[in-house]
mmCIF file of C-alpha atoms in Angstrom:
data_model
loop_
_atom_site.group_PDB
_atom_site.id
_atom_site.type_symbol
_atom_site.label_atom_id
_atom_site.label_comp_id
_atom_site.label_asym_id
_atom_site.label_seq_id
_atom_site.Cartn_x
_atom_site.Cartn_y
_atom_site.Cartn_z
ATOM 1 C CA MET A 1 0.116 -0.663 0.256
ATOM 2 C CA GLY A 2 1.502 3.735 -0.914
ATOM 3 C CA GLY A 3 2.870 2.586 -3.828
ATOM 4 C CA THR A 4 2.993 4.618 -7.389
ATOM 5 C CA THR A 5 1.844 3.025 -10.669
ATOM 6 C CA VAL A 6 2.320 4.720 -13.166
ATOM 7 C CA ILE A 7 -0.042 3.346 -16.778
ATOM 8 C CA ILE A 8 1.277 3.515 -19.712
ATOM 9 C CA ARG A 9 -0.337 5.056 -22.123
ATOM 10 C CA ASP A 10 2.098 5.216 -25.339
ATOM 11 C CA ILE A 11 3.652 2.823 -27.529
ATOM 12 C CA LYS A 12 6.588 3.355 -27.862
ATOM 13 C CA ASN A 13 7.057 3.958 -23.548
ATOM 14 C CA LEU A 14 5.839 0.565 -23.927
ATOM 15 C CA SER A 15 8.149 -0.602 -25.720
ATOM 16 C CA SER A 16 11.039 1.276 -23.711
ATOM 17 C CA VAL A 17 9.370 -1.003 -20.333
ATOM 18 C CA TRP A 18 9.786 -4.084 -22.155
ATOM 19 C CA ARG A 19 13.074 -3.506 -23.506
ATOM 20 C CA ASN A 20 15.036 -2.304 -19.518
ATOM 21 C CA THR A 21 15.165 -6.258 -18.446
ATOM 22 C CA SER A 22 17.662 -4.349 -15.942
ATOM 23 C CA ALA A 23 15.256 -1.590 -14.366
ATOM 24 C CA LEU A 24 11.840 -3.184 -15.092
ATOM 25 C CA SER A 25 11.682 -6.872 -13.453
ATOM 26 C CA TYR A 26 8.775 -8.835 -13.663
ATOM 27 C CA ASP A 27 10.242 -10.865 -11.059
ATOM 28 C CA PRO A 28 7.945 -9.626 -8.078
ATOM 29 C CA PHE A 29 5.718 -10.072 -9.094
ATOM 30 C CA THR A 30 5.501 -13.837 -9.918
ATOM 31 C CA SER A 31 7.374 -14.237 -6.905
ATOM 32 C CA ARG A 32 4.531 -12.652 -5.461
ATOM 33 C CA MET A 33 2.341 -14.659 -6.883
ATOM 34 C CA LEU A 34 4.468 -18.031 -5.846
ATOM 35 C CA MET A 35 3.582 -17.774 -2.246
ATOM 36 C CA ALA A 36 0.058 -16.980 -3.195
ATOM 37 C CA PHE A 37 -0.128 -19.885 -4.386
ATOM 38 C CA GLY A 38 1.384 -21.312 -1.028
ATOM 39 C CA ILE A 39 5.325 -21.530 -1.361
ATOM 40 C CA THR A 40 7.228 -20.712 1.324
ATOM 41 C CA PRO A 41 9.282 -17.904 1.202
ATOM 42 C CA HIS A 42 12.447 -19.171 1.629
ATOM 43 C CA HIS A 43 11.904 -21.371 -1.285
ATOM 44 C CA VAL A 44 11.114 -18.503 -3.286
ATOM 45 C CA ARG A 45 13.929 -16.422 -2.771
ATOM 46 C CA ASN A 46 16.296 -19.789 -3.800
ATOM 47 C CA LEU A 47 14.447 -20.338 -7.343
ATOM 48 C CA TYR A 48 15.764 -16.244 -8.381
ATOM 49 C CA LYS A 49 19.009 -16.867 -6.974
ATOM 50 C CA PRO A 50 21.716 -17.141 -10.174
ATOM 51 C CA ASP A 51 23.348 -20.935 -10.964
ATOM 52 C CA PRO A 52 21.089 -22.740 -9.024
ATOM 53 C CA ALA A 53 23.446 -25.526 -9.165
ATOM 54 C CA ARG A 54 25.951 -24.226 -5.909
ATOM 55 C CA LEU A 55 22.290 -25.048 -4.191
ATOM 56 C CA LEU A 56 22.306 -29.222 -5.072
ATOM 57 C CA PRO A 57 23.835 -30.977 -2.030
ATOM 58 C CA ASP A 58 26.050 -32.797 -3.402
ATOM 59 C CA GLU A 59 28.454 -33.635 -6.725
ATOM 60 C CA GLN A 60 26.917 -36.730 -7.947
ATOM 61 C CA THR A 61 23.241 -34.525 -8.264
ATOM 62 C CA ARG A 62 24.844 -32.199 -10.215
ATOM 63 C CA GLU A 63 26.496 -33.881 -12.354
ATOM 64 C CA ARG A 64 23.230 -35.274 -13.844
ATOM 65 C CA SER A 65 21.091 -32.335 -12.681
ATOM 66 C CA LEU A 66 19.978 -29.772 -15.969
ATOM 67 C CA LEU A 67 20.364 -26.755 -13.911
ATOM 68 C CA SER A 68 24.195 -27.757 -13.547
ATOM 69 C CA CYS A 69 24.778 -30.132 -17.295
ATOM 70 C CA ALA A 70 22.018 -27.930 -19.355
ATOM 71 C CA ASN A 71 22.165 -23.792 -17.808
ATOM 72 C CA PRO A 72 25.866 -22.660 -19.324
ATOM 73 C CA LYS A 73 24.611 -18.899 -18.110
ATOM 74 C CA LYS A 74 23.648 -19.754 -14.937
ATOM 75 C CA LEU A 75 20.227 -18.446 -15.238
ATOM 76 C CA SER A 76 17.647 -18.820 -12.008
ATOM 77 C CA TYR A 77 15.974 -21.911 -11.654
ATOM 78 C CA MET A 78 12.745 -19.421 -12.649
ATOM 79 C CA HIS A 79 13.822 -18.090 -15.548
ATOM 80 C CA LEU A 80 15.669 -21.414 -16.590
ATOM 81 C CA GLN A 81 12.070 -22.964 -16.253
ATOM 82 C CA SER A 82 11.036 -20.020 -18.988
ATOM 83 C CA GLN A 83 13.628 -21.087 -21.728
ATOM 84 C CA TRP A 84 12.222 -25.044 -21.305
ATOM 85 C CA PHE A 85 8.559 -23.505 -21.987
ATOM 86 C CA LYS A 86 10.063 -21.616 -24.549
ATOM 87 C CA THR A 87 11.470 -24.751 -26.108
ATOM 88 C CA GLN A 88 8.323 -27.088 -24.936
ATOM 89 C CA LEU A 89 5.636 -25.424 -26.670
ATOM 90 C CA LEU A 90 7.119 -24.913 -29.111
ATOM 91 C CA PRO A 91 3.195 -26.606 -32.274
ATOM 92 C CA ALA A 92 5.166 -29.724 -33.287
ATOM 93 C CA GLN A 93 6.647 -30.921 -30.038
ATOM 94 C CA SER A 94 3.182 -30.110 -28.666
ATOM 95 C CA ALA A 95 0.061 -29.755 -30.034
ATOM 96 C CA PHE A 96 -1.061 -32.910 -29.209
ATOM 97 C CA ARG A 97 0.245 -33.541 -25.738
ATOM 98 C CA THR A 98 -1.077 -34.725 -22.387
ATOM 99 C CA PHE A 99 0.394 -32.471 -19.010
ATOM 100 C CA PHE A 100 -0.689 -35.327 -16.697
ATOM 101 C CA GLY A 101 -2.374 -39.211 -17.091
ATOM 102 C CA GLU A 102 -4.934 -40.552 -15.327
ATOM 103 C CA GLU A 103 -3.155 -41.122 -12.235
ATOM 104 C CA LEU A 104 -4.278 -38.056 -11.272
ATOM 105 C CA PHE A 105 -7.576 -38.018 -11.254
ATOM 106 C CA GLU A 106 -7.460 -41.009 -10.000
ATOM 107 C CA ILE A 107 -6.170 -39.612 -6.680
ATOM 108 C CA GLU A 108 -8.729 -36.130 -7.156
ATOM 109 C CA PRO A 109 -11.853 -37.542 -9.509
ATOM 110 C CA GLU A 110 -12.998 -33.537 -8.665
ATOM 111 C CA PHE A 111 -9.665 -31.553 -9.287
ATOM 112 C CA THR A 112 -11.010 -30.500 -13.127
ATOM 113 C CA ARG A 113 -14.060 -29.075 -11.547
ATOM 114 C CA ILE A 114 -11.881 -27.809 -8.821
ATOM 115 C CA TYR A 115 -9.630 -26.105 -10.056
ATOM 116 C CA GLN A 116 -11.506 -24.812 -12.267
ATOM 117 C CA ARG A 117 -13.774 -23.222 -9.240
ATOM 118 C CA TRP A 118 -10.687 -21.557 -8.239
ATOM 119 C CA GLU A 119 -8.970 -20.250 -11.583
ATOM 120 C CA ASP A 120 -13.019 -18.597 -11.827
ATOM 121 C CA ALA A 121 -11.894 -17.258 -8.771
ATOM 122 C CA SER A 122 -8.739 -16.470 -8.651
ATOM 123 C CA TRP A 123 -8.435 -13.173 -9.870
ATOM 124 C CA LYS A 124 -8.639 -12.274 -6.638
ATOM 125 C CA ILE A 125 -4.749 -13.473 -6.218
ATOM 126 C CA PHE A 126 -3.247 -10.945 -8.154
ATOM 127 C CA TYR A 127 -5.138 -8.232 -6.002
ATOM 128 C CA ASN A 128 -4.257 -9.499 -2.573
ATOM 129 C CA PHE A 129 -7.115 -10.419 -1.389
ATOM 130 C CA PRO A 130 -7.039 -11.943 1.882
ATOM 131 C CA HIS A 131 -7.797 -15.226 3.208
ATOM 132 C CA PHE A 132 -9.997 -14.295 5.150
ATOM 133 C CA LEU A 133 -12.630 -12.803 1.681
ATOM 134 C CA ALA A 134 -11.794 -15.662 -0.230
ATOM 135 C CA PRO A 135 -11.799 -18.873 2.119
ATOM 136 C CA GLY A 136 -13.855 -20.707 -1.600
ATOM 137 C CA LEU A 137 -10.613 -19.929 -3.401
ATOM 138 C CA GLN A 138 -8.341 -20.887 -0.411
ATOM 139 C CA ALA A 139 -9.994 -23.567 0.083
ATOM 140 C CA ASP A 140 -9.700 -24.889 -3.439
ATOM 141 C CA ARG A 141 -6.174 -24.196 -3.336
ATOM 142 C CA LYS A 142 -5.835 -26.247 -0.956
ATOM 143 C CA ARG A 143 -6.906 -29.360 -2.096
ATOM 144 C CA VAL A 144 -6.037 -29.124 -5.875
ATOM 145 C CA ILE A 145 -2.029 -28.594 -4.475
ATOM 146 C CA ALA A 146 -2.991 -32.006 -1.533
ATOM 147 C CA ALA A 147 -3.866 -34.116 -5.084
ATOM 148 C CA LEU A 148 -1.117 -32.327 -7.557
ATOM 149 C CA ALA A 149 1.229 -32.790 -4.270
ATOM 150 C CA VAL A 150 0.300 -37.172 -4.160
ATOM 151 C CA TYR A 151 0.869 -37.083 -7.771
ATOM 152 C CA LEU A 152 4.310 -35.227 -7.776
ATOM 153 C CA ASP A 153 5.442 -37.917 -4.792
ATOM 154 C CA LEU A 154 4.245 -41.130 -7.026
ATOM 155 C CA PRO A 155 7.705 -43.239 -8.017
ATOM 156 C CA GLU A 156 7.619 -42.012 -12.271
ATOM 157 C CA SER A 157 6.573 -46.075 -12.953
ATOM 158 C CA LYS A 158 3.331 -44.591 -11.453
ATOM 159 C CA ARG A 159 2.908 -41.294 -13.024
ATOM 160 C CA LYS A 160 3.997 -42.704 -17.214
ATOM 161 C CA ASN A 161 2.483 -39.658 -19.085
ATOM 162 C CA THR A 162 3.297 -37.054 -17.177
ATOM 163 C CA ALA A 163 4.253 -33.653 -20.628
ATOM 164 C CA TRP A 164 9.057 -33.777 -20.241
ATOM 165 C CA ILE A 165 8.149 -30.153 -19.080
ATOM 166 C CA PHE A 166 6.813 -31.135 -15.674
ATOM 167 C CA GLY A 167 8.841 -34.275 -15.506
ATOM 168 C CA ALA A 168 12.164 -31.645 -15.408
ATOM 169 C CA MET A 169 10.536 -29.135 -12.490
ATOM 170 C CA ASN A 170 9.336 -31.940 -10.199
ATOM 171 C CA SER A 171 13.101 -33.216 -10.219
ATOM 172 C CA GLU A 172 15.004 -30.520 -9.921
ATOM 173 C CA LEU A 173 12.883 -28.546 -7.722
ATOM 174 C CA THR A 174 13.190 -32.135 -5.791
ATOM 175 C CA ASN A 175 17.417 -31.449 -5.999
ATOM 176 C CA LEU A 176 16.575 -27.492 -5.098
ATOM 177 C CA GLY A 177 14.630 -29.002 -1.766
ATOM 178 C CA LEU A 178 11.221 -28.202 -2.251
ATOM 179 C CA PRO A 179 8.730 -30.053 -0.131
ATOM 180 C CA ALA A 180 5.327 -31.562 -2.739
ATOM 181 C CA HIS A 181 3.490 -29.116 -1.662
ATOM 182 C CA ASP A 182 5.727 -26.028 -2.717
ATOM 183 C CA ARG A 183 6.399 -28.165 -5.914
ATOM 184 C CA ALA A 184 2.777 -28.571 -6.375
ATOM 185 C CA GLY A 185 2.412 -25.175 -6.268
ATOM 186 C CA LEU A 186 4.404 -24.019 -9.051
ATOM 187 C CA ILE A 187 3.499 -26.627 -11.133
ATOM 188 C CA MET A 188 -0.747 -25.388 -10.247
ATOM 189 C CA MET A 189 0.985 -21.769 -11.523
ATOM 190 C CA ILE A 190 2.155 -22.279 -13.801
ATOM 191 C CA CYS A 191 -1.267 -24.587 -15.362
ATOM 192 C CA TRP A 192 -2.772 -21.190 -14.594
ATOM 193 C CA ALA A 193 -0.889 -19.629 -16.962
ATOM 194 C CA ILE A 194 -1.546 -22.210 -20.068
ATOM 195 C CA ASN A 195 -5.330 -22.471 -18.930
ATOM 196 C CA ASN A 196 -6.458 -18.942 -18.507
ATOM 197 C CA ASN A 197 -6.709 -17.981 -21.951
ATOM 198 C CA ALA A 198 -7.732 -20.650 -24.121
ATOM 199 C CA HIS A 199 -10.879 -21.420 -23.215
ATOM 200 C CA TYR A 200 -13.037 -17.893 -22.646
ATOM 201 C CA ILE A 201 -10.949 -17.139 -26.124
ATOM 202 C CA ALA A 202 -12.445 -20.488 -27.622
ATOM 203 C CA PHE A 203 -15.771 -19.180 -26.161
ATOM 204 C CA TRP A 204 -15.786 -16.208 -27.634
ATOM 205 C CA MET A 205 -15.267 -17.880 -31.097
ATOM 206 C CA PHE A 206 -17.858 -20.672 -30.733
ATOM 207 C CA ALA A 207 -20.476 -17.645 -29.717
ATOM 208 C CA HIS A 208 -19.272 -15.556 -32.438
ATOM 209 C CA ILE A 209 -19.750 -18.439 -35.077
ATOM 210 C CA LEU A 210 -22.820 -19.941 -33.417
ATOM 211 C CA THR A 211 -24.224 -16.722 -34.017
ATOM 212 C CA ASN A 212 -22.866 -16.130 -37.253
ATOM 213 C CA PRO A 213 -24.393 -18.403 -40.369
ATOM 214 C CA ILE A 214 -22.039 -16.628 -43.016
ATOM 215 C CA LEU A 215 -19.118 -16.422 -40.548
ATOM 216 C CA LYS A 216 -20.291 -20.633 -39.251
ATOM 217 C CA ALA A 217 -20.545 -21.476 -43.726
ATOM 218 C CA SER A 218 -16.798 -19.775 -44.702
ATOM 219 C CA ILE A 219 -15.554 -22.012 -41.480
ATOM 220 C CA GLU A 220 -16.227 -24.600 -41.883
ATOM 221 C CA SER A 221 -15.149 -25.247 -46.472
ATOM 222 C CA GLU A 222 -12.141 -24.168 -45.132
ATOM 223 C CA ILE A 223 -11.556 -27.163 -42.396
ATOM 224 C CA THR A 224 -13.152 -28.865 -44.629
ATOM 225 C CA ALA A 225 -10.126 -28.720 -46.722
ATOM 226 C CA CYS A 226 -8.244 -29.721 -43.804
ATOM 227 C CA PHE A 227 -9.231 -32.565 -43.612
ATOM 228 C CA PRO A 228 -8.298 -36.581 -46.061
ATOM 229 C CA SER A 229 -11.944 -36.534 -46.816
ATOM 230 C CA PRO A 230 -15.682 -34.610 -46.967
ATOM 231 C CA THR A 231 -17.056 -36.785 -44.439
ATOM 232 C CA SER A 232 -13.340 -37.727 -42.088
ATOM 233 C CA ASP A 233 -13.070 -36.045 -38.166
ATOM 234 C CA GLN A 234 -9.788 -38.302 -38.035
ATOM 235 C CA GLY A 235 -5.832 -36.859 -39.944
ATOM 236 C CA CYS A 236 -6.273 -32.848 -40.091
ATOM 237 C CA ASP A 237 -3.944 -31.715 -41.163
ATOM 238 C CA MET A 238 -2.330 -29.385 -38.515
ATOM 239 C CA GLU A 239 -0.212 -26.912 -40.435
ATOM 240 C CA LYS A 240 -3.072 -26.290 -43.028
ATOM 241 C CA LEU A 241 -6.149 -26.148 -40.285
ATOM 242 C CA SER A 242 -3.091 -23.090 -38.698
ATOM 243 C CA SER A 243 -2.021 -21.624 -42.056
ATOM 244 C CA ALA A 244 -4.501 -21.835 -44.462
ATOM 245 C CA CYS A 245 -7.776 -20.994 -43.126
ATOM 246 C CA PRO A 246 -8.726 -16.894 -42.976
ATOM 247 C CA HIS A 247 -11.501 -17.054 -41.514
ATOM 248 C CA LEU A 248 -11.083 -19.309 -38.528
ATOM 249 C CA ASN A 249 -7.557 -16.848 -38.564
ATOM 250 C CA ALA A 250 -8.994 -13.599 -38.992
ATOM 251 C CA LEU A 251 -11.413 -14.952 -36.338
ATOM 252 C CA TRP A 252 -8.893 -16.435 -33.545
ATOM 253 C CA ALA A 253 -6.981 -12.416 -34.356
ATOM 254 C CA GLU A 254 -10.052 -10.522 -33.408
ATOM 255 C CA ALA A 255 -10.513 -12.487 -30.435
ATOM 256 C CA LEU A 256 -8.200 -11.636 -28.704
ATOM 257 C CA ARG A 257 -7.747 -8.953 -29.995
ATOM 258 C CA LEU A 258 -11.806 -7.523 -27.813
ATOM 259 C CA TYR A 259 -11.624 -9.772 -25.144
ATOM 260 C CA ASN A 260 -8.001 -9.630 -24.335
ATOM 261 C CA PHE A 261 -7.924 -8.132 -20.497
ATOM 262 C CA SER A 262 -4.169 -9.117 -19.625
ATOM 263 C CA THR A 263 -2.219 -6.323 -18.838
ATOM 264 C CA ALA A 264 1.118 -5.781 -18.944
ATOM 265 C CA VAL A 265 3.349 -5.152 -15.501
ATOM 266 C CA ARG A 266 6.231 -4.788 -14.336
ATOM 267 C CA LYS A 267 8.196 -3.617 -11.160
ATOM 268 C CA ALA A 268 11.002 -0.740 -10.830
ATOM 269 C CA VAL A 269 13.639 -2.616 -9.151
ATOM 270 C CA ASP A 270 16.299 0.577 -9.586
ATOM 271 C CA ASP A 271 15.253 4.526 -10.913
ATOM 272 C CA CYS A 272 15.078 4.589 -14.435
ATOM 273 C CA SER A 273 12.892 6.923 -17.091
ATOM 274 C CA VAL A 274 10.389 5.585 -18.901
ATOM 275 C CA GLY A 275 9.831 8.411 -22.154
ATOM 276 C CA THR A 276 9.719 11.688 -19.942
ATOM 277 C CA LYS A 277 8.727 10.139 -16.966
ATOM 278 C CA ILE A 278 11.655 9.474 -14.240
ATOM 279 C CA ILE A 279 10.359 5.911 -12.629
ATOM 280 C CA HIS A 280 11.507 5.669 -9.253
ATOM 281 C CA LYS A 281 12.711 2.554 -7.875
ATOM 282 C CA GLY A 282 10.002 0.666 -6.569
ATOM 283 C CA ASP A 283 7.643 1.880 -8.872
ATOM 284 C CA GLN A 284 4.839 -0.058 -10.435
ATOM 285 C CA VAL A 285 4.239 -0.347 -14.378
ATOM 286 C CA PHE A 286 1.052 -1.495 -16.052
ATOM 287 C CA GLY A 287 0.253 -0.734 -19.764
ATOM 288 C CA PRO A 288 -3.338 -2.188 -20.090
ATOM 289 C CA VAL A 289 -3.504 -4.372 -23.290
ATOM 290 C CA ARG A 290 -6.508 -3.470 -23.856
ATOM 291 C CA ASN A 291 -6.305 -0.097 -24.426
ATOM 292 C CA PHE A 292 -4.297 -0.477 -26.935
ATOM 293 C CA HIS A 293 -5.850 -2.942 -28.858
ATOM 294 C CA LEU A 294 -8.753 -0.323 -29.062
ATOM 295 C CA ALA A 295 -6.984 2.397 -30.888
ATOM 296 C CA GLU A 296 -9.226 3.869 -34.034
ATOM 297 C CA GLY A 297 -5.895 4.771 -35.377
ATOM 298 C CA VAL A 298 -4.985 0.886 -36.210
ATOM 299 C CA PHE A 299 -7.840 -0.717 -36.719
ATOM 300 C CA SER A 300 -10.264 1.341 -37.886
ATOM 301 C CA THR A 301 -13.436 3.077 -37.373
ATOM 302 C CA GLY A 302 -15.273 1.231 -34.802
ATOM 303 C CA ALA A 303 -12.036 -0.834 -32.969
ATOM 304 C CA ALA A 304 -15.000 -1.330 -29.838
ATOM 305 C CA GLU A 305 -16.936 -3.207 -31.643
ATOM 306 C CA PHE A 306 -15.996 -7.217 -32.748
ATOM 307 C CA ASP A 307 -15.475 -7.208 -36.362
ATOM 308 C CA TYR A 308 -13.142 -10.424 -37.827
ATOM 309 C CA THR A 309 -12.978 -9.095 -40.871
ATOM 310 C CA ARG A 310 -11.107 -5.782 -39.793
ATOM 311 C CA PHE A 311 -7.945 -8.620 -40.159
ATOM 312 C CA LEU A 312 -9.406 -10.557 -43.549
ATOM 313 C CA LYS A 313 -9.459 -6.496 -45.076
ATOM 314 C CA ASN A 314 -6.134 -6.066 -43.726
ATOM 315 C CA PRO A 315 -4.036 -8.429 -41.843
ATOM 316 C CA LYS A 316 -1.280 -6.291 -41.971
ATOM 317 C CA ILE A 317 -2.131 -5.442 -38.971
ATOM 318 C CA ARG A 318 -1.530 -8.290 -36.625
ATOM 319 C CA GLN A 319 1.973 -6.966 -36.985
ATOM 320 C CA ALA A 320 1.433 -3.064 -35.645
ATOM 321 C CA LYS A 321 2.545 -2.464 -32.501
ATOM 322 C CA GLU A 322 -0.392 -1.818 -30.989
ATOM 323 C CA TYR A 323 -1.798 -5.530 -31.122
ATOM 324 C CA PHE A 324 0.061 -7.916 -28.543
ATOM 325 C CA PRO A 325 -2.243 -9.829 -27.212
ATOM 326 C CA PHE A 326 0.816 -12.467 -26.145
ATOM 327 C CA GLY A 327 2.901 -9.951 -23.760
ATOM 328 C CA GLY A 328 6.613 -8.849 -24.958
ATOM 329 C CA GLY A 329 10.296 -8.607 -24.831
ATOM 330 C CA HIS A 330 11.265 -11.247 -22.482
ATOM 331 C CA THR A 331 8.117 -11.721 -21.020
ATOM 332 C CA LEU A 332 6.196 -12.433 -24.387
ATOM 333 C CA CYS A 333 4.512 -15.902 -24.079
ATOM 334 C CA PRO A 334 6.011 -18.988 -24.703
ATOM 335 C CA GLY A 335 2.986 -20.699 -25.316
ATOM 336 C CA ARG A 336 1.164 -18.718 -28.073
ATOM 337 C CA TYR A 337 1.727 -21.417 -30.766
ATOM 338 C CA PHE A 338 0.328 -24.082 -28.873
ATOM 339 C CA ALA A 339 -2.657 -22.028 -27.567
ATOM 340 C CA GLU A 340 -3.771 -21.060 -31.076
ATOM 341 C CA ARG A 341 -3.430 -25.207 -32.328
ATOM 342 C CA GLU A 342 -5.190 -26.287 -29.591
ATOM 343 C CA VAL A 343 -8.491 -23.619 -30.252
ATOM 344 C CA TYR A 344 -8.669 -24.092 -33.814
ATOM 345 C CA LEU A 345 -8.407 -27.850 -33.428
ATOM 346 C CA LEU A 346 -10.607 -27.754 -30.580
ATOM 347 C CA VAL A 347 -13.169 -25.633 -33.248
ATOM 348 C CA ALA A 348 -12.308 -27.772 -36.090
ATOM 349 C CA MET A 349 -13.455 -31.002 -34.062
ATOM 350 C CA SER A 350 -16.511 -30.095 -33.179
ATOM 351 C CA LEU A 351 -17.573 -28.676 -36.123
ATOM 352 C CA ARG A 352 -16.842 -31.977 -38.092
ATOM 353 C CA ARG A 353 -18.454 -34.141 -35.270
ATOM 354 C CA PHE A 354 -21.095 -31.827 -34.641
ATOM 355 C CA LYS A 355 -24.645 -29.869 -35.219
ATOM 356 C CA MET A 356 -24.406 -26.952 -33.077
ATOM 357 C CA GLU A 357 -26.661 -24.470 -32.440
ATOM 358 C CA VAL A 358 -27.829 -21.628 -30.261
ATOM 359 C CA THR A 359 -30.933 -22.390 -28.734
ATOM 360 C CA THR A 360 -32.900 -22.162 -25.225
ATOM 361 C CA ALA A 361 -31.588 -24.135 -22.260
ATOM 362 C CA ASP A 362 -34.825 -25.960 -23.275
ATOM 363 C CA GLY A 363 -33.481 -26.495 -26.570
ATOM 364 C CA GLY A 364 -35.946 -24.128 -28.606
ATOM 365 C CA VAL A 365 -35.563 -21.893 -31.172
ATOM 366 C CA VAL A 366 -34.291 -18.421 -30.923
ATOM 367 C CA GLU A 367 -34.123 -16.645 -33.521
ATOM 368 C CA SER A 368 -31.427 -13.895 -34.346
ATOM 369 C CA PRO A 369 -28.917 -14.786 -31.972
ATOM 370 C CA LYS A 370 -26.886 -12.567 -30.474
ATOM 371 C CA VAL A 371 -23.225 -13.070 -28.946
ATOM 372 C CA PRO A 372 -23.309 -12.062 -24.826
ATOM 373 C CA HIS A 373 -21.725 -8.677 -23.560
ATOM 374 C CA ILE A 374 -18.250 -8.851 -21.888
ATOM 375 C CA ARG A 375 -18.406 -8.763 -18.398
ATOM 376 C CA MET A 376 -17.171 -5.388 -17.632
ATOM 377 C CA ASP A 377 -17.905 -5.734 -13.177
ATOM 378 C CA LEU A 378 -14.863 -9.093 -12.669
ATOM 379 C CA PRO A 379 -11.901 -7.682 -13.412
ATOM 380 C CA SER A 380 -9.934 -10.659 -15.958
ATOM 381 C CA LEU A 381 -6.035 -11.016 -15.509
ATOM 382 C CA ALA A 382 -7.308 -13.187 -18.932
ATOM 383 C CA ALA A 383 -9.551 -12.963 -21.807
ATOM 384 C CA ALA A 384 -12.992 -11.746 -20.535
ATOM 385 C CA ALA A 385 -15.005 -13.602 -19.111
ATOM 386 C CA PRO A 386 -19.046 -13.152 -20.544
ATOM 387 C CA ALA A 387 -21.894 -11.469 -18.907
ATOM 388 C CA GLY A 388 -24.635 -14.285 -19.538
ATOM 389 C CA ASP A 389 -24.886 -18.175 -20.632
ATOM 390 C CA LEU A 390 -25.256 -19.415 -24.706
ATOM 391 C CA PHE A 391 -27.026 -22.194 -24.429
ATOM 392 C CA VAL A 392 -25.757 -24.729 -27.376
ATOM 393 C CA THR A 393 -27.297 -27.314 -28.901
ATOM 394 C CA VAL A 394 -25.107 -30.277 -29.615
ATOM 395 C CA ARG A 395 -26.505 -33.440 -32.113
ATOM 396 C CA SER A 396 -24.232 -36.185 -33.389
#
């Protein structure tokens, strides 16, 4: 409380913030998030220390640890982990990877439901809600972390389907002395970062597809060309899906533009300047993404309204500096290609396998269905939530 917050309103200044990685750091925010996930302060501090191999207990552990043998720049654990994600979340390696096997759900059958309930309220973490004002959030966090902790302590032979990235994290965090509870907290935070955007963006894409017959027909035609035959629902060509479906691509780009409520955040660890503004050590710097995404000088008149055709008419606006749905600088989201293909494939398979139409809650006909409004009264850390439901009848 009582600190100074600087809001960035000019794209040139935001670019300056991203470039200044020495004085303006993202680490204070991630370390605060780690403690919000229940990781002890001592272990959080160790995760940010350079050359983490020094913290390993013995020479034998150092010889087989990635912190030593695959860390020539002696990066801290958190920065090395970021490098892992940048390589492991490339589409060719991860498009069909399942992060966890069935063992996790054998430990906690309600894991998905509990996690989703927690995620829906997770915006409270960013605003430092005390525990007594968010008891449900804390109870769900504890249940999810408890299940993950049990899972991570299973012998490797009993969790053979663990994705490499989480297996590596678990192994190296164990080497650094983190107990299962703290390891689970860090992995839960990563799952949060991976999941927090995609399902809402997918919702908005489906909402526009199912309420716009012209858009739906165009996307279905594009998707058909990505399968081996007109009747096939297997063997989707992912490269063609991501590069040869202009309407699907434009819909994705516009959904990210209009419904992304994330914020670029940094904390000054040294005095510096951004444009003509002096930033003092300890100041927070915020760059709200949506403010830039609504710039009519870049996205044309009506930038506050949904219009996927703007990306069909002028595909180059995806390269505009004011368009950065996945952030920028060294914190540019490493999972952006994975998320794109994940959502594209969900849309393609759903439209191929099912007949979907907007109806009333009991399946009645809806004339001229409308996309729900954005829920503006609920803070969002990533993609915005809808203000109401959209009932859809799905038939095989």
